[in-house]
CSV table of C-alpha atoms in Angstrom, one decimal:
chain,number,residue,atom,x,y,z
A,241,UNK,CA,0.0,0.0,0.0
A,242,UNK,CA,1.4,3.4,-0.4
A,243,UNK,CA,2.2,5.4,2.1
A,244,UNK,CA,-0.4,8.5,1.0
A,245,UNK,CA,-3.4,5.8,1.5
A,246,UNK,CA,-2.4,4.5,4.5
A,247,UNK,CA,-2.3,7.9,6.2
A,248,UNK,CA,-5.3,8.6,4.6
A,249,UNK,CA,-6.7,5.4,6.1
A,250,UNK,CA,-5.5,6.2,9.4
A,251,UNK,CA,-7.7,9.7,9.0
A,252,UNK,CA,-10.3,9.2,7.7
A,253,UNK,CA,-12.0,5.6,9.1
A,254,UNK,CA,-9.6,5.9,12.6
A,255,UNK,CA,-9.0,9.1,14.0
A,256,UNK,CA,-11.2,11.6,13.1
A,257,UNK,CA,-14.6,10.1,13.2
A,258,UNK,CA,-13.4,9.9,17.2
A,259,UNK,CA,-13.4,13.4,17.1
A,260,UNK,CA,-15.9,14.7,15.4
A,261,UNK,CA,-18.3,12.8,17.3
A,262,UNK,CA,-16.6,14.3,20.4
A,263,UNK,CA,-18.0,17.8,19.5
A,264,UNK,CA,-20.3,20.2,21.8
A,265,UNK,CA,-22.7,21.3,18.9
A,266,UNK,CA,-24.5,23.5,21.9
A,267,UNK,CA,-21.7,25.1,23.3
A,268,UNK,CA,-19.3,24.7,20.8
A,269,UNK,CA,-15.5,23.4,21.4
A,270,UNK,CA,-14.6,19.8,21.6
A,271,UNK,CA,-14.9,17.5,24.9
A,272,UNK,CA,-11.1,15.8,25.2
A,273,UNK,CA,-11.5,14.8,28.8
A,274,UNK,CA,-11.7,10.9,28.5
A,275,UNK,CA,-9.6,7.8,30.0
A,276,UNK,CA,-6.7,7.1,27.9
A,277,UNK,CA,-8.9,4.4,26.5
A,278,UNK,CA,-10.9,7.0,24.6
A,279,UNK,CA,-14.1,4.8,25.8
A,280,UNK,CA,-15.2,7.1,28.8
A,281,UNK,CA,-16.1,10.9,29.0
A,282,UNK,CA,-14.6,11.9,32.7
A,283,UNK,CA,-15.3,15.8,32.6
A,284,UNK,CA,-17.1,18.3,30.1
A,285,UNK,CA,-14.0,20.9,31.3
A,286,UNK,CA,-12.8,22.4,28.0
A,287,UNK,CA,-9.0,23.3,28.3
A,288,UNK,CA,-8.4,26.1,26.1
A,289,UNK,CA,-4.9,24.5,24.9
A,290,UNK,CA,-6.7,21.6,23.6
A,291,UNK,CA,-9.5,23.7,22.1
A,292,UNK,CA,-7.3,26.0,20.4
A,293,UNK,CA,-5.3,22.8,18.8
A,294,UNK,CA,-8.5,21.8,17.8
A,295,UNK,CA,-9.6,24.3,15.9
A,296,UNK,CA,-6.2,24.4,14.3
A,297,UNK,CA,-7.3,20.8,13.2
A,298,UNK,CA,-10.5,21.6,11.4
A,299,UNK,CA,-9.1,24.8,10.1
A,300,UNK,CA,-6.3,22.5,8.1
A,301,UNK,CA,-9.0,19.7,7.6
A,302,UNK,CA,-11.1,22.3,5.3
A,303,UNK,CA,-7.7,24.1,3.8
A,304,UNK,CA,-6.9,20.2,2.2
A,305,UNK,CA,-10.5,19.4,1.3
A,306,UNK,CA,-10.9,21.7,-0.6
A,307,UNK,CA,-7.5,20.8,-2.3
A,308,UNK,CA,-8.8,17.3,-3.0
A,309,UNK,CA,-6.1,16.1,-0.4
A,310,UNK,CA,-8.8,14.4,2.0
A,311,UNK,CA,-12.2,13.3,2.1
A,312,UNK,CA,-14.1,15.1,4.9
A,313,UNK,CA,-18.0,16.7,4.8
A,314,UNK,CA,-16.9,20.1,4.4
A,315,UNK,CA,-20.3,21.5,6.1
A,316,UNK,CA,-19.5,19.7,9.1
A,317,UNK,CA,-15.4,20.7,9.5
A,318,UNK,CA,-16.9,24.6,8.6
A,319,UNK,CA,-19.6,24.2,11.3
A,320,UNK,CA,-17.6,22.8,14.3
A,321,UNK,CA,-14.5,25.3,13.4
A,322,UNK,CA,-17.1,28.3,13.6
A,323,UNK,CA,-18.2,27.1,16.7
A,324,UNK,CA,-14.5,26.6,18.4
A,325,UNK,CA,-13.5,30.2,17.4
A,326,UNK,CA,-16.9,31.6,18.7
A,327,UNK,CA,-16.3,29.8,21.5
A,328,UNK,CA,-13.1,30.6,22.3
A,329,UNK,CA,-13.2,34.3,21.2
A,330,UNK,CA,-16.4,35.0,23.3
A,331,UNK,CA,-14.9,33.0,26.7
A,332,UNK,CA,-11.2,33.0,26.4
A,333,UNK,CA,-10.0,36.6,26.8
A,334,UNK,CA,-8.9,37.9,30.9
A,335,UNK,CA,-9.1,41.5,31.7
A,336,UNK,CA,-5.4,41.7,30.8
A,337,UNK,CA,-5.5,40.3,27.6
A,338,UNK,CA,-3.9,36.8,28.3
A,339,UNK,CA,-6.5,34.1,27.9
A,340,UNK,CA,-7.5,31.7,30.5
A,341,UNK,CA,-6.4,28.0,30.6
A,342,UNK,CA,-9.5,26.1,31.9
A,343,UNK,CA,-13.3,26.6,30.9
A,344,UNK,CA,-16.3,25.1,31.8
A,345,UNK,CA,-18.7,23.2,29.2
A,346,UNK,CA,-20.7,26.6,29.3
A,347,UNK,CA,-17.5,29.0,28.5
A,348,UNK,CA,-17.3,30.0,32.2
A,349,UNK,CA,-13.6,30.3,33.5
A,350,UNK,CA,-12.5,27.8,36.1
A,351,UNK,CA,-9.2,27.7,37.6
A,352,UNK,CA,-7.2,24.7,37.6
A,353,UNK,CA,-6.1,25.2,41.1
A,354,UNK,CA,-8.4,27.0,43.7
A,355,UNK,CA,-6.7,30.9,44.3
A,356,UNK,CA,-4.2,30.2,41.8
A,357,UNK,CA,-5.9,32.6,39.0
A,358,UNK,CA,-6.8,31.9,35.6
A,359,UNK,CA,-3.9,32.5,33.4
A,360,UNK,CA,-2.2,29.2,34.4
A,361,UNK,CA,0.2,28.9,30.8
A,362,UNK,CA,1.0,30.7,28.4
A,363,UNK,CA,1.4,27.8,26.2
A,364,UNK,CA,-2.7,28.4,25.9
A,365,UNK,CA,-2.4,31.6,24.3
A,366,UNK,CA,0.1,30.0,22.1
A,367,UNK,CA,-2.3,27.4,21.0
A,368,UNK,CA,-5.2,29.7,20.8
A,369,UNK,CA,-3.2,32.2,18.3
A,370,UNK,CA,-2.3,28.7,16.2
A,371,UNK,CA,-6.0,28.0,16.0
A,372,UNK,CA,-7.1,31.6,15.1
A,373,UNK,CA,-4.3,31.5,12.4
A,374,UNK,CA,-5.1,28.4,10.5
A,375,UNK,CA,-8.6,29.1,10.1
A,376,UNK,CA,-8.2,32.6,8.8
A,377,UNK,CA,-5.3,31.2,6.5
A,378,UNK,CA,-8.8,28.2,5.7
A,379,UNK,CA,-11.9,30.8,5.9
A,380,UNK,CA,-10.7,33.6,4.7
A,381,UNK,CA,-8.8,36.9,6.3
A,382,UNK,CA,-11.5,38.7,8.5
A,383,UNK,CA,-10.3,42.1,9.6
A,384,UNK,CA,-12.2,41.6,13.3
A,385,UNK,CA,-10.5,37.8,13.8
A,386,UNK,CA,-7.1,39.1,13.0
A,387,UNK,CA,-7.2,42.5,15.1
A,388,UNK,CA,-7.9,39.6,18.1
A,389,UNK,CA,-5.3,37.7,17.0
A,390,UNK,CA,-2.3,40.6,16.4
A,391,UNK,CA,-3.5,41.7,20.0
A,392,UNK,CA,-2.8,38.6,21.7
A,393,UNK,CA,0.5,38.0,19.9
A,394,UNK,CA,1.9,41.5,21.4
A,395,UNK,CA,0.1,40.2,24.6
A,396,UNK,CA,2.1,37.0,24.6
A,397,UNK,CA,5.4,38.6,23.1
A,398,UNK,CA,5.2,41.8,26.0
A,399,UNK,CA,5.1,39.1,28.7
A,400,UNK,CA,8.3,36.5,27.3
A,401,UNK,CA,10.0,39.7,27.2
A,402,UNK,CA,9.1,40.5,30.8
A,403,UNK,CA,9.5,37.1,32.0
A,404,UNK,CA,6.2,37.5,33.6
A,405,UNK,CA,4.5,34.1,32.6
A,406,UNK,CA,3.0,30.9,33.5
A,407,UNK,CA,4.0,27.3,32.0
A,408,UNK,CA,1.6,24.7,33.5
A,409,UNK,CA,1.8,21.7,33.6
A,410,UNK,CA,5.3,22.1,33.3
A,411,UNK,CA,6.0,25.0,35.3
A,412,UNK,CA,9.7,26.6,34.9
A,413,UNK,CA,12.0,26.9,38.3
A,414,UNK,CA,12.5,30.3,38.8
A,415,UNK,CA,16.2,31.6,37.7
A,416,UNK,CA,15.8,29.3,35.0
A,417,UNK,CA,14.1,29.6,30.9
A,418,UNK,CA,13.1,26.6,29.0
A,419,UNK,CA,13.4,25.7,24.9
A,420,UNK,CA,9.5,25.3,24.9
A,421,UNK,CA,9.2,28.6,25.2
A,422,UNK,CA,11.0,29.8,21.5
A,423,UNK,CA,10.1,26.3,20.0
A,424,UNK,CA,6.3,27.0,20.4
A,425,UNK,CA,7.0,30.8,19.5
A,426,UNK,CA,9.1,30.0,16.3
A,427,UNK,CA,5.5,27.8,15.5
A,428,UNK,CA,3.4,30.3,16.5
A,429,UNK,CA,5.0,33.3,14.3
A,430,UNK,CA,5.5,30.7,11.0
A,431,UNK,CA,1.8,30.2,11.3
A,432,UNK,CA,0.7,33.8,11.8
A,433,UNK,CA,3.1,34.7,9.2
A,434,UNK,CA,1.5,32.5,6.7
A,435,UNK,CA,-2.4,33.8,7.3
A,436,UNK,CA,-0.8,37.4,6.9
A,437,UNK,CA,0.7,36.7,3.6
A,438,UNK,CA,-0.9,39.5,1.1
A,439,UNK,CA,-3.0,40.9,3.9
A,440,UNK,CA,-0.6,43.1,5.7
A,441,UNK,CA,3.0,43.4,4.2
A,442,UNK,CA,4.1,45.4,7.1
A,443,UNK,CA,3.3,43.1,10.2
A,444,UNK,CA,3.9,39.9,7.8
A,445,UNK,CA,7.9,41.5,7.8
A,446,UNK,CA,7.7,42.0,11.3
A,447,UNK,CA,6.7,38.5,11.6
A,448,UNK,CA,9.6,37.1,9.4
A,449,UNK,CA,12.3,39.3,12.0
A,450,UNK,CA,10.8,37.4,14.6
A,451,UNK,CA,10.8,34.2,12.8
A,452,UNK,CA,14.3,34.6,11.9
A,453,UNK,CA,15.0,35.4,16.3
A,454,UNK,CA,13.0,31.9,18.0
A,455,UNK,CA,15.0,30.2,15.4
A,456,UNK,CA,18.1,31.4,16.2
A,457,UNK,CA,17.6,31.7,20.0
A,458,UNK,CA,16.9,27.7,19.6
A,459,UNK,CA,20.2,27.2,17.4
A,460,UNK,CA,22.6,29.9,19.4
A,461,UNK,CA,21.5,28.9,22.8
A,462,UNK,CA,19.6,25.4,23.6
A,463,UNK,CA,21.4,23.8,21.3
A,464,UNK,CA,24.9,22.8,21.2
A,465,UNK,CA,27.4,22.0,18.8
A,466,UNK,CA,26.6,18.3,18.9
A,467,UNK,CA,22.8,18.8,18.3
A,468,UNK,CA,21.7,18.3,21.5
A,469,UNK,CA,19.0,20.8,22.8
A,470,UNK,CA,19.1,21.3,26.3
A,471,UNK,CA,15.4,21.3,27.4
A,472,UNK,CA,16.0,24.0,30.4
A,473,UNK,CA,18.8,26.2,31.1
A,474,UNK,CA,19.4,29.1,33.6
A,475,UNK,CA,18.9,32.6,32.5
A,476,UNK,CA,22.5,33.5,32.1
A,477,UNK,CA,22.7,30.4,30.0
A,478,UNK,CA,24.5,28.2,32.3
A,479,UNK,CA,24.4,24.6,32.3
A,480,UNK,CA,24.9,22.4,36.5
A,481,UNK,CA,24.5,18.8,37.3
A,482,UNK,CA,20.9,19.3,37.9
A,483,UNK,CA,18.4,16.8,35.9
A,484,UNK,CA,16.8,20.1,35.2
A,485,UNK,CA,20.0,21.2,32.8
A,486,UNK,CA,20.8,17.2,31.8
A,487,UNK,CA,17.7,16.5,30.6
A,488,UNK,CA,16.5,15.9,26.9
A,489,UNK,CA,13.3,16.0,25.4
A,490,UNK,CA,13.7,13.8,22.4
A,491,UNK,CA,9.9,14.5,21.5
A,492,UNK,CA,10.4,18.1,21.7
A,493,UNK,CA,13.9,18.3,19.7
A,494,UNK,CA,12.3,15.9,16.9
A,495,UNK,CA,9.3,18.4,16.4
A,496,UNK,CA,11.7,21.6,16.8
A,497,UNK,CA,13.8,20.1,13.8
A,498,UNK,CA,10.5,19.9,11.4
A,499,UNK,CA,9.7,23.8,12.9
A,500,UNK,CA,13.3,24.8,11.6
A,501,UNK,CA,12.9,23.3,8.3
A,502,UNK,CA,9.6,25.2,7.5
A,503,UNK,CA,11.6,28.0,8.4
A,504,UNK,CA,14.6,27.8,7.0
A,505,UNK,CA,13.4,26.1,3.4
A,506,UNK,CA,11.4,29.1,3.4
A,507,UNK,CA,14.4,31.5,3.8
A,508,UNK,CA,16.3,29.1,1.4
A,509,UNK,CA,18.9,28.4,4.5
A,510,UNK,CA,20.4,24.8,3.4
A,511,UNK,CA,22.7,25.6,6.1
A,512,UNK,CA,19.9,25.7,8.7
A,513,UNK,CA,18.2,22.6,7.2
A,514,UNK,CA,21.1,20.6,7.6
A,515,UNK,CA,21.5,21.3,11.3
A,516,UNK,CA,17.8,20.5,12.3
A,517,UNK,CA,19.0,17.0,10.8
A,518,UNK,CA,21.2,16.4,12.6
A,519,UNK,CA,19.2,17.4,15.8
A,520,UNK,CA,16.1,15.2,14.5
A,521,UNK,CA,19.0,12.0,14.4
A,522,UNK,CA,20.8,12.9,17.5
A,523,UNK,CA,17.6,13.1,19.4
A,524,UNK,CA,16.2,10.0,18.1
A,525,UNK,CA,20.3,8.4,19.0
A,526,UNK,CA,19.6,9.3,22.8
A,527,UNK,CA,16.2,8.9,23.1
A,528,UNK,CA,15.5,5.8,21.6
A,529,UNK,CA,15.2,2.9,23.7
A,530,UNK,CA,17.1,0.1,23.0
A,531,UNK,CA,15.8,-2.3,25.4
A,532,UNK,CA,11.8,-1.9,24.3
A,533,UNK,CA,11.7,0.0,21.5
A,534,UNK,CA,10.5,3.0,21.5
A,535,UNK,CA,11.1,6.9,22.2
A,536,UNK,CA,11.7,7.3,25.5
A,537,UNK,CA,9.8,10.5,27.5
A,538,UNK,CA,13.1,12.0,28.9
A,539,UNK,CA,17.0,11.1,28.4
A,540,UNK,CA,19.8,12.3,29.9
A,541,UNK,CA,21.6,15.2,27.5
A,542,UNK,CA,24.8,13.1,27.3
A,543,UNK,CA,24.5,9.9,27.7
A,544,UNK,CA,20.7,9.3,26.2
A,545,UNK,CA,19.3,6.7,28.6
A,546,UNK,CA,17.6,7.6,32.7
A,547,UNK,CA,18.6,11.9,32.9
A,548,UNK,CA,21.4,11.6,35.1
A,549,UNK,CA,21.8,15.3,37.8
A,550,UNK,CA,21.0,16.3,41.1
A,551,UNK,CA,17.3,15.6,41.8
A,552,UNK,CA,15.7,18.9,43.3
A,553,UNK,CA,12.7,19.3,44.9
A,554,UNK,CA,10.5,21.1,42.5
A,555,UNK,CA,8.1,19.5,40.7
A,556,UNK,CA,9.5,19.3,36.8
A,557,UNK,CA,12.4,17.7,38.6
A,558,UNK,CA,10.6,15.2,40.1
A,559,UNK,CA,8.6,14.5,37.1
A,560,UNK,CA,11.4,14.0,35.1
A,561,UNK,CA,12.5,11.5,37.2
A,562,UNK,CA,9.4,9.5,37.5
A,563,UNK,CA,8.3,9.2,33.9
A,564,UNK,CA,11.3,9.4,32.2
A,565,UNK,CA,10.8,5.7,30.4
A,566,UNK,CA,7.3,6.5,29.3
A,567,UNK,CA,6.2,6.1,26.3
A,568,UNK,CA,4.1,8.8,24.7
A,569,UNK,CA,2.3,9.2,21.6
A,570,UNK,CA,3.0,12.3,20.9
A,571,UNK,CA,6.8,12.3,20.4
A,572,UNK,CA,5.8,9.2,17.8
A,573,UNK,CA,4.0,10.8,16.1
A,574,UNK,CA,6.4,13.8,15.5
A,575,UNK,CA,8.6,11.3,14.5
A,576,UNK,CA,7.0,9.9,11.5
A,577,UNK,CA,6.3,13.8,9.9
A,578,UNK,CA,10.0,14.8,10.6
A,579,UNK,CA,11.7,12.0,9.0
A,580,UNK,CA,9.6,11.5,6.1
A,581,UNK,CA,10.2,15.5,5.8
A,582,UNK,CA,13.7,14.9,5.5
A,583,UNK,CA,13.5,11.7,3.3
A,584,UNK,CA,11.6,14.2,1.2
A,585,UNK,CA,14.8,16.6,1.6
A,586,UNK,CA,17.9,14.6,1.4
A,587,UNK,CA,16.2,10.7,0.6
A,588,UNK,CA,19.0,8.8,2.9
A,589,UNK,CA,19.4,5.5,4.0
A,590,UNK,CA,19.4,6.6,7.7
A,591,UNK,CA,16.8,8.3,7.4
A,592,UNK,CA,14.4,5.9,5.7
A,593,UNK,CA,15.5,2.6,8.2
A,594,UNK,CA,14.4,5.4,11.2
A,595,UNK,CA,11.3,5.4,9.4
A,596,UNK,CA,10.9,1.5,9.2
A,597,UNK,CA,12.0,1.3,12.7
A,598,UNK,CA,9.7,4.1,14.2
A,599,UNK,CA,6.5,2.9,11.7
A,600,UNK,CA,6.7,-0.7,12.2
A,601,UNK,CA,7.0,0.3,16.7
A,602,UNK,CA,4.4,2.8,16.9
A,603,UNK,CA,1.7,1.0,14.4
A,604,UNK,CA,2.1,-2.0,16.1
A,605,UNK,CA,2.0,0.0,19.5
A,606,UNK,CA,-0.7,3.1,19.3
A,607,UNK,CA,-3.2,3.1,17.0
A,608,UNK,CA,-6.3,0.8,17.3
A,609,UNK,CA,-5.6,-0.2,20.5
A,610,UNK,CA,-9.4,-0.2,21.7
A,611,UNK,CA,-11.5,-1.2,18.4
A,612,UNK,CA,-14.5,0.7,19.5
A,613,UNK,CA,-12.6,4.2,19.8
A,614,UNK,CA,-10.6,3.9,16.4
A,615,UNK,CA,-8.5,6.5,18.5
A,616,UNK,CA,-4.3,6.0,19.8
A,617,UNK,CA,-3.5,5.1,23.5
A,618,UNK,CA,-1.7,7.5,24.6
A,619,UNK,CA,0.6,6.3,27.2
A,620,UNK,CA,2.3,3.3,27.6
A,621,UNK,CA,4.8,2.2,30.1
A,622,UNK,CA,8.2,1.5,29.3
A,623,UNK,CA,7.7,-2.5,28.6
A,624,UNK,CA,5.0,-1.5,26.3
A,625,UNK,CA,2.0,-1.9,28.8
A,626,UNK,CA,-0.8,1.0,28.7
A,627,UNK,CA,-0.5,3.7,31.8
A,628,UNK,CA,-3.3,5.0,33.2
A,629,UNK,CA,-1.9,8.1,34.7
A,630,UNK,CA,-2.0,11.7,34.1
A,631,UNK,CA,1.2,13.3,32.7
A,632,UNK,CA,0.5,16.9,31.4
A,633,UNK,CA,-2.8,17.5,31.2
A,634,UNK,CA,-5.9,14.7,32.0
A,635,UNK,CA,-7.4,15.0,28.3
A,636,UNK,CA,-7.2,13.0,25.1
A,637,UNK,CA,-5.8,15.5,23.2
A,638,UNK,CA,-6.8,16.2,19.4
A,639,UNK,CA,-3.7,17.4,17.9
A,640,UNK,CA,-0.7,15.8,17.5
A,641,UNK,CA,-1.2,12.7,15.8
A,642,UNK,CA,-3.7,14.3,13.7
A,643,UNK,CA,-1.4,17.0,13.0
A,644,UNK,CA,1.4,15.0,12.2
A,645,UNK,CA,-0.6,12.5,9.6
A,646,UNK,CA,-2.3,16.0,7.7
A,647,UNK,CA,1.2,17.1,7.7
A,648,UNK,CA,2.5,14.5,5.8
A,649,UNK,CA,-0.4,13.9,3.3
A,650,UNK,CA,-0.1,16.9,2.1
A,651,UNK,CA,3.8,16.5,2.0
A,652,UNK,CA,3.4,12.8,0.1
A,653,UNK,CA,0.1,14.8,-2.1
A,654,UNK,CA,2.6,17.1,-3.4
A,655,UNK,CA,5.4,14.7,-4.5
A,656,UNK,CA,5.5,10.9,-3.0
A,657,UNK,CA,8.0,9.5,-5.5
A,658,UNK,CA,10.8,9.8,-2.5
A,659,UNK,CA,8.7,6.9,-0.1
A,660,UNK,CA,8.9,4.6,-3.0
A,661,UNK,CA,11.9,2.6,-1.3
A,662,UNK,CA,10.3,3.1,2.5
A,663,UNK,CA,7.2,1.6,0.7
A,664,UNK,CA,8.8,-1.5,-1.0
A,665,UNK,CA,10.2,-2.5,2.8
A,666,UNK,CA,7.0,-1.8,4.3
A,667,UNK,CA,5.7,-4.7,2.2
């Protein structure tokens, strides 16, 4: 089978039909607070992170429909995104212009802990401002949706700047700053970027400086010159024997490389491409394990394998050190985009048998776990067994797999004479 119909597969009879089903047609937004199982609705709580990714979903759903690149009721995708942005544009906003992290079924703000306020991460108004750009990139530019949208960006941008922020669930030690922070601003800016394109010349340049800045805050700073991105680091840029400094996110690095390449093919940077694969490789090198199979949660910056450091006693360090041989299905599915974007790129032999290694694991792993879902498990201990345990936040999130297979339909749509030889192996 080629590659194109088996993501298409995976789409359209697995994954989505979980999700559209899922939908609040009174309220709008999207439910996501089920057991890992997918079989069992636990909360009608609407976290704005996931309802922001999944309007980013629908928005890019409806962009390759109309392209002919999937099958999908149009009506349907239209109708649910409407009701996500009304949703979230109506409820999402705080007084200061940030946006909440946790809504009720209703659009009534809840906070996550009692007393602790509201704006709990900004990683929501991240999401959020991804949403609101694919769909006005999808529907059309609408003078009123980007005004909200430019607003919040300065909102988000004014408070990095000030260091005056939230990260739940992951929150950041004081004295220190954390790679998530210009990753998910280096996607953020590529994505309002592209809506902008012939709408406002002025702000869409702006947006390329700032493009060009995340990126190289990523490459000058978090990274090294072996490839290895230090997930946190102290303000001054320092580096201890903490697990907080020693640790690697192999998940995070793998989608960071794909980030960089958007970018830098865009700026025709070779140079830049060629460094994000060799942080895709060296992250998949240490975080792969080679007892189980598998990407492993968290690996020590060195050495790959359990993060090695002083064990403090916030709570990211202790994290860290419980889950560290997880299994997540997130960091899979980055996988599969990244290296078939670089196949796509370069067409290598180590990049291909990462492919076979990663497809043959994960779809033998994640998907299809629970028949009567269609939907991936989502965590899965280190000997392959499914976890029933919160690790970020206690949703089945909508985004990342889904993401990840659009992603590379449209990449295989465009030109899928490079998986030929992934394809003949597959067989």
């Amino acid at each position: 089978m080629k590659l194109l119909t088996f993501y298409k597969k995976q789409v359209e009879e697995s994954i989505l039909p979980f999700w559209l089903r899922a939908f609040d047609y009174e309220f709008g937004g999207v439910y996501t607070c089920f057991n890992n199982e997918g079989t069992e609705l636990l909360s009608t709580d609407k976290y704005v992170w996931s309802q922001g990714r999944y309007l980013w979903i629908l928005s890019k759903l409806y962009e390759m429909n109309q392209q002919g690149k999937i099958e999908v009721d149009p009506d349907t995708v239209k109708k649910q995104a409407g009701l996500t942005l009304e949703f979230l544009q109506k409820n999402v906003l705080l007084p200061d212009g940030s946006c909440t992290f946790l809504l009720t079924r209703e659009g009534i703000k809840k906070e996550v802990d009692p007393g602790a306020g509201f704006d709990s991460s900004i990683f929501a108004d991240c999401f959020v401002l991804l949403g609101f750009s694919r769909y006005m990139k999808a529907f059309g530019k609408h003078k009123v949706v980007f005004e909200w949208i430019w607003n919040l960006y300065l909102n988000v941008e004014n408070r990095i700047k000030l260091n005056s922020y939230k990260t739940h669930p992951y929150p950041t030690p004081e004295g220190m700053k954390t790679h998530s922070i210009p990753m998910i601003m280096l996607n953020v800016t590529q994505e309002l970027k592209t809506c902008l394109s012939g709408f406002d010349m002025r702000k869409e340049a702006y947006l390329e400086n700032k493009e060009t800045e995340y990126m190289d805050i990523i490459l000058n700073e978090f990274c090294n010159p072996e490839y290895r991105i230090g997930e946190m680091l102290y303000l001054d840029s320092a580096r201890d024997d903490s697990i907080l400094t020693r640790h690697l996110n192999p998940g995070h690095s793998i989608e960071d490389s794909w980030f960089i390449i958007h970018s830098a093919l865009s700026k025709d940077r070779k140079d830049i491409v060629g460094k994000a694969y060799h942080i895709a490789m060296k992250a998949l090198e240490l975080g792969w394990d080679k007892d189980s199979g598998g990407i492993l949660r968290y690996v020590d910056y060195e050495f790959g394998g359990m993060p090695q450091g002083k064990l403090g006693d916030d709570p990211l360090s202790k994290l860290i050190h419980e889950t560290w041989n997880y299994k997540l299905w997130w960091p899979h599915s980055e996988s599969l985009y990244a290296l078939l974007l670089l196949d796509s790129i370069y067409q290598e032999s180590e990049i291909e048998e990462w492919y076979l290694i990663l497809h043959r694991y994960i779809f033998s792993m994640f998907p299809n776990c629970y028949k009567e879902t269609g939907e991936w498990i989502q965590i899965r201990k280190r000997n392959g067994e499914p976890e029933d345990r919160v690790v970020a936040l206690p949703v089945k999130d909508p985004y990342h797999i889904l993401r990840n297979m659009l992603l590379i339909i449209d990449l295989l749509s465009d030109n899928d004479s490079f998986a030929e030889i992934i394809e003949s192996k597959l067989k």
